[in-house]
Coordinates of C-alpha atoms and ligand atoms in Angstrom, one line a residue:
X236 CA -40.8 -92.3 -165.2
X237 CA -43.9 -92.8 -167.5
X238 CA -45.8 -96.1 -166.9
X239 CA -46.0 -98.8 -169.5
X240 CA -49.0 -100.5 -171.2
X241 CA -50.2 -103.5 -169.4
X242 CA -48.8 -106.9 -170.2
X243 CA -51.8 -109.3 -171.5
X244 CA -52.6 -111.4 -168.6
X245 CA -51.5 -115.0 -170.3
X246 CA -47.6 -114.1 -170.4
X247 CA -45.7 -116.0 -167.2
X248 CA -42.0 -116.2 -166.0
X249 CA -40.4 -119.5 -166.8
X250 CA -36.7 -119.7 -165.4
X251 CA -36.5 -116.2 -165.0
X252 CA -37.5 -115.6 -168.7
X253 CA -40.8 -114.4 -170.5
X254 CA -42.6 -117.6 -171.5
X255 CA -45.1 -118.0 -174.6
X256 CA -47.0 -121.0 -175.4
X257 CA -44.9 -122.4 -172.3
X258 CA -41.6 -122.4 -174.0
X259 CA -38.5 -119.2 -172.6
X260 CA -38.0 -116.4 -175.1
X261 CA -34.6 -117.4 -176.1
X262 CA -35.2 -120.7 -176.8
X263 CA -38.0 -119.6 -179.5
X264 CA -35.5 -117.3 -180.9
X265 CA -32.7 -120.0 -181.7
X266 CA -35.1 -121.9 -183.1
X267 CA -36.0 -119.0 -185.5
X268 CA -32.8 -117.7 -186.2
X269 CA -31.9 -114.4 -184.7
X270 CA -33.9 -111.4 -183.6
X271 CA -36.1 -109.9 -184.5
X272 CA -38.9 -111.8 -184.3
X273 CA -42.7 -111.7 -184.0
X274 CA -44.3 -114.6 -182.1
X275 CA -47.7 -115.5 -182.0
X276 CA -49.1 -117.6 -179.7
X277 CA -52.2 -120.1 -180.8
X278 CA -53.3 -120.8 -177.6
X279 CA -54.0 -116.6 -176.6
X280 CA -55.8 -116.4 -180.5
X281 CA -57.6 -119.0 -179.4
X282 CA -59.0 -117.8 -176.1
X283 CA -59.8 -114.3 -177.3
X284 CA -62.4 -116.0 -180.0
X285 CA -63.8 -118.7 -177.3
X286 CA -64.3 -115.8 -175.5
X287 CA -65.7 -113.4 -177.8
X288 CA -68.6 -117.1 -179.0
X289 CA -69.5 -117.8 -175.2
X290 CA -70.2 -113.8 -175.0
X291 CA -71.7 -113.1 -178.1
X292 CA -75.1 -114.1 -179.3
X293 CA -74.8 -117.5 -181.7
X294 CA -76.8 -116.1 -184.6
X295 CA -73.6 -113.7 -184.8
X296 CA -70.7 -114.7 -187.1
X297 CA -67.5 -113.4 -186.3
X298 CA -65.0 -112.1 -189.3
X299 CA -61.6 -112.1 -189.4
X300 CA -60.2 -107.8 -190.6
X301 CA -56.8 -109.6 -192.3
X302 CA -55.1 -106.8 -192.4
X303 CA -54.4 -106.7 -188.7
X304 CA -52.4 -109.6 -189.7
X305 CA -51.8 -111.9 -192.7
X306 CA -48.6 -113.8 -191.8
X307 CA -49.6 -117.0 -193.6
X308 CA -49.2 -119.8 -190.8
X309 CA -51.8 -117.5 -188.3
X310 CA -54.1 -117.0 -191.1
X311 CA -54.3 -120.4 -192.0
X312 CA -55.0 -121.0 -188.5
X313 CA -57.4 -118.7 -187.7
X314 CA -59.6 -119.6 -190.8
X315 CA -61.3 -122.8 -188.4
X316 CA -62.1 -120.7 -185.9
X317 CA -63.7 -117.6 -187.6
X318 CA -67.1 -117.2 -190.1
X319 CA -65.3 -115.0 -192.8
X320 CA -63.0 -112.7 -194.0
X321 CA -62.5 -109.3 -194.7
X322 CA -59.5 -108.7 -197.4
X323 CA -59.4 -104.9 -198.6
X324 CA -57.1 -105.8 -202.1
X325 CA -56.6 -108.9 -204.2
X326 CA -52.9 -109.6 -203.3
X327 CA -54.9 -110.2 -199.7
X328 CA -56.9 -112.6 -201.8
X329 CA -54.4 -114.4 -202.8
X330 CA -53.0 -114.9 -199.3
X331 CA -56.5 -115.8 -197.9
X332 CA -56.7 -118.5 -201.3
X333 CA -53.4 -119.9 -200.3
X334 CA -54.8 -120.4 -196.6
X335 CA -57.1 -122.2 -197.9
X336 CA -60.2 -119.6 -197.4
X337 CA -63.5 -120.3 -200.1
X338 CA -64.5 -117.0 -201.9
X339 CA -67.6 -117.1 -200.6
X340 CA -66.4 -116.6 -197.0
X341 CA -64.5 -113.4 -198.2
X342 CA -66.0 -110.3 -198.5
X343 CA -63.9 -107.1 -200.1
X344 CA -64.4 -103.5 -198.9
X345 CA -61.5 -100.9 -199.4
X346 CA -62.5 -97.2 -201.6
X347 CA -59.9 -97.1 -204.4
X348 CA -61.0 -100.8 -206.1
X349 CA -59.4 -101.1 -209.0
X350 CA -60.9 -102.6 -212.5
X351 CA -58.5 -106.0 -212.2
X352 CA -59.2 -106.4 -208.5
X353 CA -63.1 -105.8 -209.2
X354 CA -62.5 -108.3 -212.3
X355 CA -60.5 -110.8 -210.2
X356 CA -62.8 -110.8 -206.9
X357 CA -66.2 -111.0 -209.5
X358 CA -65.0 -114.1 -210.9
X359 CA -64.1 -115.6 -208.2
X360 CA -67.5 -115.1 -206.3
X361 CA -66.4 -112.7 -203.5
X362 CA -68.6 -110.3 -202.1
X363 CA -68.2 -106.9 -202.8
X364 CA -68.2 -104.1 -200.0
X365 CA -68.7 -101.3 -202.8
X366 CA -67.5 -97.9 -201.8
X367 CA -69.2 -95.8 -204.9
X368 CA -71.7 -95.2 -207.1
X369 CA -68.5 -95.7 -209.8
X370 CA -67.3 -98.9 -208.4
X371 CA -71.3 -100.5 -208.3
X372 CA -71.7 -99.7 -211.8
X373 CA -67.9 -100.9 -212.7
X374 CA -68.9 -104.1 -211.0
X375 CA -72.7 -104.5 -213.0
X376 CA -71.0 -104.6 -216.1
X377 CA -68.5 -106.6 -215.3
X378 CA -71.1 -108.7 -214.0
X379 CA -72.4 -108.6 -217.4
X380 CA -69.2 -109.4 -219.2
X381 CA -68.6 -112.7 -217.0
X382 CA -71.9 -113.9 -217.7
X383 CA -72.3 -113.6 -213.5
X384 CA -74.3 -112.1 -211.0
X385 CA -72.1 -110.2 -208.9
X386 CA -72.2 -111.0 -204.9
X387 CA -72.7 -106.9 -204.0
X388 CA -72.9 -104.9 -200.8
X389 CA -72.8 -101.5 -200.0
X390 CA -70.6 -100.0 -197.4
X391 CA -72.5 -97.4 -195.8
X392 CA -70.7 -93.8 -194.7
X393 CA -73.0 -93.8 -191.4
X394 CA -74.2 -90.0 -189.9
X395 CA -72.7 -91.2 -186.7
X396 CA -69.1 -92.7 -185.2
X397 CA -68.2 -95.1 -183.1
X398 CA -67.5 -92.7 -179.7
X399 CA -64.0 -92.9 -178.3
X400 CA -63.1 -94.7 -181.4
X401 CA -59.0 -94.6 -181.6
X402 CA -59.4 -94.3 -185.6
X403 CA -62.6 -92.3 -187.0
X404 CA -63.8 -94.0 -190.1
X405 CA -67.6 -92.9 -190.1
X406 CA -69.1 -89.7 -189.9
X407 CA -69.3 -86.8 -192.2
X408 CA -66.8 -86.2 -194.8
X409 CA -65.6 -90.0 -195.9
X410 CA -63.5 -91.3 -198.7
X411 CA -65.1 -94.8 -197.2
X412 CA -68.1 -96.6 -198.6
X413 CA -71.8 -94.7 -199.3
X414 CA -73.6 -91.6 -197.7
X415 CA -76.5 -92.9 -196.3
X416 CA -79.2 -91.1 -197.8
X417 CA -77.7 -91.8 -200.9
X418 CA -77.6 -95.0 -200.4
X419 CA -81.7 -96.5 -201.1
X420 CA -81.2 -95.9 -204.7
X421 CA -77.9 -97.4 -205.0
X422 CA -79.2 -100.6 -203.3
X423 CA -82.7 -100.2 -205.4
X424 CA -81.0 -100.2 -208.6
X425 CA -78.5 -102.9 -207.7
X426 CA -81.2 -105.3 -207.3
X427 CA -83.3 -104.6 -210.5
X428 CA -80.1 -105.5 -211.7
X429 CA -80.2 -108.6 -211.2
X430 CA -77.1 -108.7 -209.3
X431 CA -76.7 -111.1 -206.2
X432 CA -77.8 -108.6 -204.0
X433 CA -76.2 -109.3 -200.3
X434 CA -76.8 -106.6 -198.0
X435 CA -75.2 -103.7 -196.3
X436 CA -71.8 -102.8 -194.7
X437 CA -71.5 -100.4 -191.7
X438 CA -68.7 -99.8 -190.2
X439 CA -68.3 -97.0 -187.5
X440 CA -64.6 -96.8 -186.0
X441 CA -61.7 -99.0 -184.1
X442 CA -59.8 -99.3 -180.9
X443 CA -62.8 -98.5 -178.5
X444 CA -62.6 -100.4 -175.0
X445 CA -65.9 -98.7 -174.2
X446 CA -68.7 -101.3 -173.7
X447 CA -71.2 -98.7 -173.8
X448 CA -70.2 -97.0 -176.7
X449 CA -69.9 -100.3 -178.9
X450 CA -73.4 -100.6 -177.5
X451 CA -75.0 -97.3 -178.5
X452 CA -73.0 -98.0 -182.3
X453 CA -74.6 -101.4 -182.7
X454 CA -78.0 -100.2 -181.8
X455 CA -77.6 -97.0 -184.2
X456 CA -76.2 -99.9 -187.2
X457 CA -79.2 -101.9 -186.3
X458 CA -81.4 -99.0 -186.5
X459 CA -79.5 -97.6 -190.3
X460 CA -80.0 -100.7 -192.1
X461 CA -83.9 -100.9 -191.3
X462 CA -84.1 -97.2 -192.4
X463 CA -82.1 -97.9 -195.3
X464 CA -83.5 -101.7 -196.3
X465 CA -87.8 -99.6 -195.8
X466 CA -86.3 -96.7 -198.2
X467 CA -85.2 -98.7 -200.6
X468 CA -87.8 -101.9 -200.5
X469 CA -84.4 -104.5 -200.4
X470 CA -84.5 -107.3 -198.1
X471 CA -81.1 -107.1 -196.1
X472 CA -79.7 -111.5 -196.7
X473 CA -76.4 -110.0 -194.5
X474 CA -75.4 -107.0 -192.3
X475 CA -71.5 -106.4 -191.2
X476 CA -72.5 -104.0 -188.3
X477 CA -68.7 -103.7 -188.2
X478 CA -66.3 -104.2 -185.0
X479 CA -64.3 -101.5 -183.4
X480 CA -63.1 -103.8 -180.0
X481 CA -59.8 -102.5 -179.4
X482 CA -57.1 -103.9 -177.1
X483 CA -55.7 -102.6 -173.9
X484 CA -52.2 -101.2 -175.1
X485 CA -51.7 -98.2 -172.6
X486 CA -51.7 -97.8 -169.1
X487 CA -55.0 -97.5 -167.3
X488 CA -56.6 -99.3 -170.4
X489 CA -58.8 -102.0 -169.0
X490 CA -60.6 -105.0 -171.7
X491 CA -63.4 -104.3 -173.3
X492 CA -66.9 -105.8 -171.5
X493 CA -67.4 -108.3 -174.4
X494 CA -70.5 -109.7 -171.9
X495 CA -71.9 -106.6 -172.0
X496 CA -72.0 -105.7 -175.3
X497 CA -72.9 -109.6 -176.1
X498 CA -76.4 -109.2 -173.8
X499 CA -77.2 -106.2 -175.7
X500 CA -77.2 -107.6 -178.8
X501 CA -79.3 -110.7 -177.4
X502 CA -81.8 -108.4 -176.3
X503 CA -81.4 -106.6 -180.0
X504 CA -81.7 -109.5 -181.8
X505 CA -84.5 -111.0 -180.1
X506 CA -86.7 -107.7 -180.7
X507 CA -85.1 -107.4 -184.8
X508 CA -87.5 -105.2 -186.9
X509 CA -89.4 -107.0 -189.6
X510 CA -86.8 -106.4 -192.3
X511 CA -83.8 -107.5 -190.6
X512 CA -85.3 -111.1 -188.9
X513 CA -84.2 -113.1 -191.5
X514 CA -80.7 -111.2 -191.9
X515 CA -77.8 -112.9 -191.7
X516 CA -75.4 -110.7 -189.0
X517 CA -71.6 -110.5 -188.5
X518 CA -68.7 -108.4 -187.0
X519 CA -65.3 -108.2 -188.1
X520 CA -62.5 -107.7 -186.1
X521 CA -59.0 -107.8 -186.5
X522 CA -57.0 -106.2 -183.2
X523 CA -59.1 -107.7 -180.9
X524 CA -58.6 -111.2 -182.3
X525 CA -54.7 -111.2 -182.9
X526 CA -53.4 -108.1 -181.3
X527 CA -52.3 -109.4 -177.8
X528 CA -51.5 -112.9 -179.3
X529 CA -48.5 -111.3 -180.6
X530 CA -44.9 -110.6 -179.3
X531 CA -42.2 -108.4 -180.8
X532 CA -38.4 -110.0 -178.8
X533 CA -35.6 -107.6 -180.0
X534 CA -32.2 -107.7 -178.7
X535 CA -30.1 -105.3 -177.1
X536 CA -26.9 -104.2 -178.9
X537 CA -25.6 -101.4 -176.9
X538 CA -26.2 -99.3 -173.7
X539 CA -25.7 -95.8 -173.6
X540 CA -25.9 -93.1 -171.6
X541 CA -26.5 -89.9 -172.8
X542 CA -26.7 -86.7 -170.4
X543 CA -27.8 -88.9 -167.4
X544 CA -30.4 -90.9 -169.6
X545 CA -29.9 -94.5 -170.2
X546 CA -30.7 -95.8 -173.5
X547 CA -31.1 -99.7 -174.4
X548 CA -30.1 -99.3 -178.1
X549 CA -31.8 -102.9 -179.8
X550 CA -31.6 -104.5 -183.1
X551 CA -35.6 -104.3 -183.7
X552 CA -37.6 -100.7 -183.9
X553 CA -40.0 -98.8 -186.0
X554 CA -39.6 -100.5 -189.2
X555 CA -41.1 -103.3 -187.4
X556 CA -43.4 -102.4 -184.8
X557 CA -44.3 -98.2 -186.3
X558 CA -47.3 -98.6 -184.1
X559 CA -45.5 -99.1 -180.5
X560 CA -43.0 -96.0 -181.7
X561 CA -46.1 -93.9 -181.7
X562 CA -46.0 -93.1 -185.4
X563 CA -49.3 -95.1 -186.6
X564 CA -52.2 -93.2 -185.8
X565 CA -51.7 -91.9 -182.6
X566 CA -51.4 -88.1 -181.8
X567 CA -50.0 -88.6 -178.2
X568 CA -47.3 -90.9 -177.8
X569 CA -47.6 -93.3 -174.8
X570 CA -45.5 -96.2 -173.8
X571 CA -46.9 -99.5 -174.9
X572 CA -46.5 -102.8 -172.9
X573 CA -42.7 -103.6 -172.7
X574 CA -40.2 -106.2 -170.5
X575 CA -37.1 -107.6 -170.4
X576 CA -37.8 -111.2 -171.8
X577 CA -34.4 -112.6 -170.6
X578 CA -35.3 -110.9 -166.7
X579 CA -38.8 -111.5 -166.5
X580 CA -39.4 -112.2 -162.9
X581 CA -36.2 -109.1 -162.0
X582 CA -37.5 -106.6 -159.6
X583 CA -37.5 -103.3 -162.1
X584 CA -34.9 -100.9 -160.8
X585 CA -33.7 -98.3 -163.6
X586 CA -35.7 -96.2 -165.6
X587 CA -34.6 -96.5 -169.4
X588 CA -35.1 -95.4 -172.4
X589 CA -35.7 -98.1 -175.2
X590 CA -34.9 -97.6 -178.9
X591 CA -34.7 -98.9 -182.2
X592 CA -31.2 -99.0 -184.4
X593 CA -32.5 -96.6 -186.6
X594 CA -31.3 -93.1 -187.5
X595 CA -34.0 -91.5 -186.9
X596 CA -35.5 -90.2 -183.5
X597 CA -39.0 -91.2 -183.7
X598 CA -37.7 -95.1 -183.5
X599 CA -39.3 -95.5 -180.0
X600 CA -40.0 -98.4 -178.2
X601 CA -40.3 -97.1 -174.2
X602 CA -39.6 -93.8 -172.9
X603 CA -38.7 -93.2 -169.5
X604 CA -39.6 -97.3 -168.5
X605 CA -39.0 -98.8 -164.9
X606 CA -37.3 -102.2 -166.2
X607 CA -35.1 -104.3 -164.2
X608 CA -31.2 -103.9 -165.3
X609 CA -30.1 -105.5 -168.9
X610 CA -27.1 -105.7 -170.4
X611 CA -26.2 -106.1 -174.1
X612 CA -27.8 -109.1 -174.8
X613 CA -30.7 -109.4 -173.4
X614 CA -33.7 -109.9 -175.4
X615 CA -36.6 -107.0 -174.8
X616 CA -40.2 -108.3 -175.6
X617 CA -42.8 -105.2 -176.7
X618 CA -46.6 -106.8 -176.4
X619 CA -49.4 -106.2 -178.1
X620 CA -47.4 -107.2 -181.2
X621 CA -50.2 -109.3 -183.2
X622 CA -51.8 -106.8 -185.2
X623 CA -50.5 -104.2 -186.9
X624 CA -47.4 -105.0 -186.4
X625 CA -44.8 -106.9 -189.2
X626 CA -47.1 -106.0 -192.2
X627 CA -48.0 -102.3 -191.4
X628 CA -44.6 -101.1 -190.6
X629 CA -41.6 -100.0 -193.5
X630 CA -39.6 -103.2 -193.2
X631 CA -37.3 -101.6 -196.5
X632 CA -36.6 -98.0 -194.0
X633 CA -32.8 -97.7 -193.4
X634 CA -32.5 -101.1 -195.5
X635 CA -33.2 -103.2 -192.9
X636 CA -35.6 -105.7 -194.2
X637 CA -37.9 -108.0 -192.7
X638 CA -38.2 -109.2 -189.1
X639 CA -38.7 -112.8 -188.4
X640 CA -42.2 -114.5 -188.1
X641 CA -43.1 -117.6 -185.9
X642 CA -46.4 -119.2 -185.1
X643 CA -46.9 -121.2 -181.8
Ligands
LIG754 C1 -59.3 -101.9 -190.3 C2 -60.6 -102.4 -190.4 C3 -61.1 -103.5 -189.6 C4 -60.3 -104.0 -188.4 O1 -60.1 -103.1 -187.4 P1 -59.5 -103.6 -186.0 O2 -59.4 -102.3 -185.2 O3 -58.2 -104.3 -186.2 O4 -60.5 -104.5 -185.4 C5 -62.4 -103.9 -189.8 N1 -63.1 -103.4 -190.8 C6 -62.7 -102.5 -191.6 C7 -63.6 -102.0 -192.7 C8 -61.5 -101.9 -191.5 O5 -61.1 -100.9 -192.3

């Protein structure tokens, strides 16, 4: 048996059945259609960014990653609850325009910019996260030929990474954003310019549940953009210190200690250097907003057994949900949290294997997972489903196509 991630704390039984936003599994998939199907509860999306204000100092806006996830109808919500976005291409512009975002709440970071995208996002007025040396002096003259001054930023390659960060995206050898002692001069000669000069970028790692470690990363951001704004004799208008709160998604994970990590900040701000006191601060998150706000309910379509092991054989898999088969950036696979919707309160009492209807045998959904008894039919939730989920998976693999999305 291998245990399974743990199920976010807001999911209940109703009738027997997995309830979200107070309405039974199968009821929300008649109304959609068929399986499968992402849900995504408001009320969950909601609470995780109460939570994160009441923790967080007030002076600290709070930015939306997108490409944890775009699905119209959340992002549309989500834009009244959040500061900003953070959109890494221009077809994500469009989405966040059609959600009704203004540019100037978008900022755009992402290393292989292209000359249309830079174009597009200049004209538009959204801020520029630039990666390169290249891509700030693509942007000045483009500024030039618009007749604008470009909103620009530097995204800084920090000398250190977030620790026990699941994804390493600082640190050494980068293709993401500046190194750091390149980056005064950049920054220097993007202000006599004339562009709009906004600030810096930083942006140390993902997926850490380690309150201490988020703690020792914002204090080293803090302490990079003073160094940075002193070399270079810029004022610093705004400073992304990044995010990096993951989710609990395996066993033994336990939430992240926003409180924590809020009164350290507090104490931060309230003793900011000189050149950051007027600065403008965010972090942007995606997981950690929408990740366990999301449900992934697949059917069953066969049972099996197979040399004594069991497998639930379901109509969902890897082209939806690559991150839950283990194939998105994890080198271990574990099991993440998974149920039997339609048995929800059932005592478990087989140990299963769950997969997808692919031909392949990484499509995964729970190894070796004590789960009450189902029978073709039965719908199978996998949690943790909001991010990283319906747009970060190949929906075209095997020519399955899409799964179903519904907002609640
Ligand atoms: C992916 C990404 C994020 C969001 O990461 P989460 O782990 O979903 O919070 C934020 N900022 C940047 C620059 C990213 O690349």
């Amino acid at each position: 048996m291998k245990a399974l991630g743990p199920i976010p704390p807001e999911f209940t039984a109703l009738d027997g059945e997995l309830a979200i936003a107070g309405r039974p599994a199968s009821s929300l998939v008649k109304e959609a259609g068929d399986t499968p199907l992402f849900v995504y509860s408001r009320d969950i999306i909601e609470q995780r960014i109460a939570g994160l204000r009441a923790a967080m100092p007030e002076r600290l806006n709070i930015h939306y990653a997108m490409k944890a996830n775009p699905y119209g109808p959340l992002l549309e919500f989500i834009a009244d609850l959040v500061d900003g976005l953070d959109i890494a291409s221009i077809g994500e512009f469009e989405q966040a325009r059609e959600a009704g975002y203004l540019p100037r709440e978008i900022s755009f970071a992402g290393p292989g910019k292209r000359d249309r995208e830079l174009f597009a996002a200049i004209k538009a007025g959204v801020t520029l996260n630039l990666e390169s040396e290249n891509e700030a002096e693509r942007a000045l003259q483009m500024g030039k030929q618009l007749k604008v001054k470009p909103r620009l930023a530097i995204r800084v390659n920090p000398t250190f990474e977030l620790r026990g960060s699941g994804m390493k995206m600082g640190g050494g050898a980068k293709p993401f954003g500046i190194d750091a002692d390149r980056v005064p001069a950049l920054a220097r000669k993007i202000v006599d310019a004339g562009a709009n000069w906004q600030g810096f970028h930083i942006y140390s790692g993902s997926q850490a549940l380690d309150a201490e470690a988020l703690i020792e990363a914002q204090g080293q951001v803090l302490h990079l953009a003073e160094q940075l704004a002193n070399d270079a004799e810029v004022d610093v208008p705004h400073l992304n210190m990044g995010g990096g709160f993951g989710i609990p998604y395996f066993d033994k994970d336990t939430p992240v200690d926003i409180s924590a990590i809020g009164a350290a900040l507090e104490q931060r701000f309230a003793e900011l250097p000189e050149v950051l006191r007027e600065t403008r601060f965010a972090i942007e998150l995606g997981r950690f907003l929408v990740g366990e706000s999301g449900v992934y309910l697949t059917r069953i379509v066969d049972r099996k057994v197979s040399h004594d092991t069991t497998y639930l054989i379901t109509d969902g898999g890897l082209h939806h949900q690559l991150a839950a088969s283990g194939n998105f950036g994890t080198v271990v696979r574990r099991n993440y949290p998974v149920a039997i919707a339609t048995r929800f309160d059932a005592e478990a009492e087989e140990i299963v294997n769950v997969v997808g209807c692919l031909c392949t045998p990484l499509d995964r959904l729970a190894d070796a997972a004590h789960l009450p008894r189902a029978e073709v039919g039965d719908l199978v939730a996998v949690f943790c489903a909001g991010a990283y989920g319906a747009s970060a998976s190949p929906a075209t693999f095997l020519g399955q196509g899409a799964a179903r999305e519904m907002l609640v």
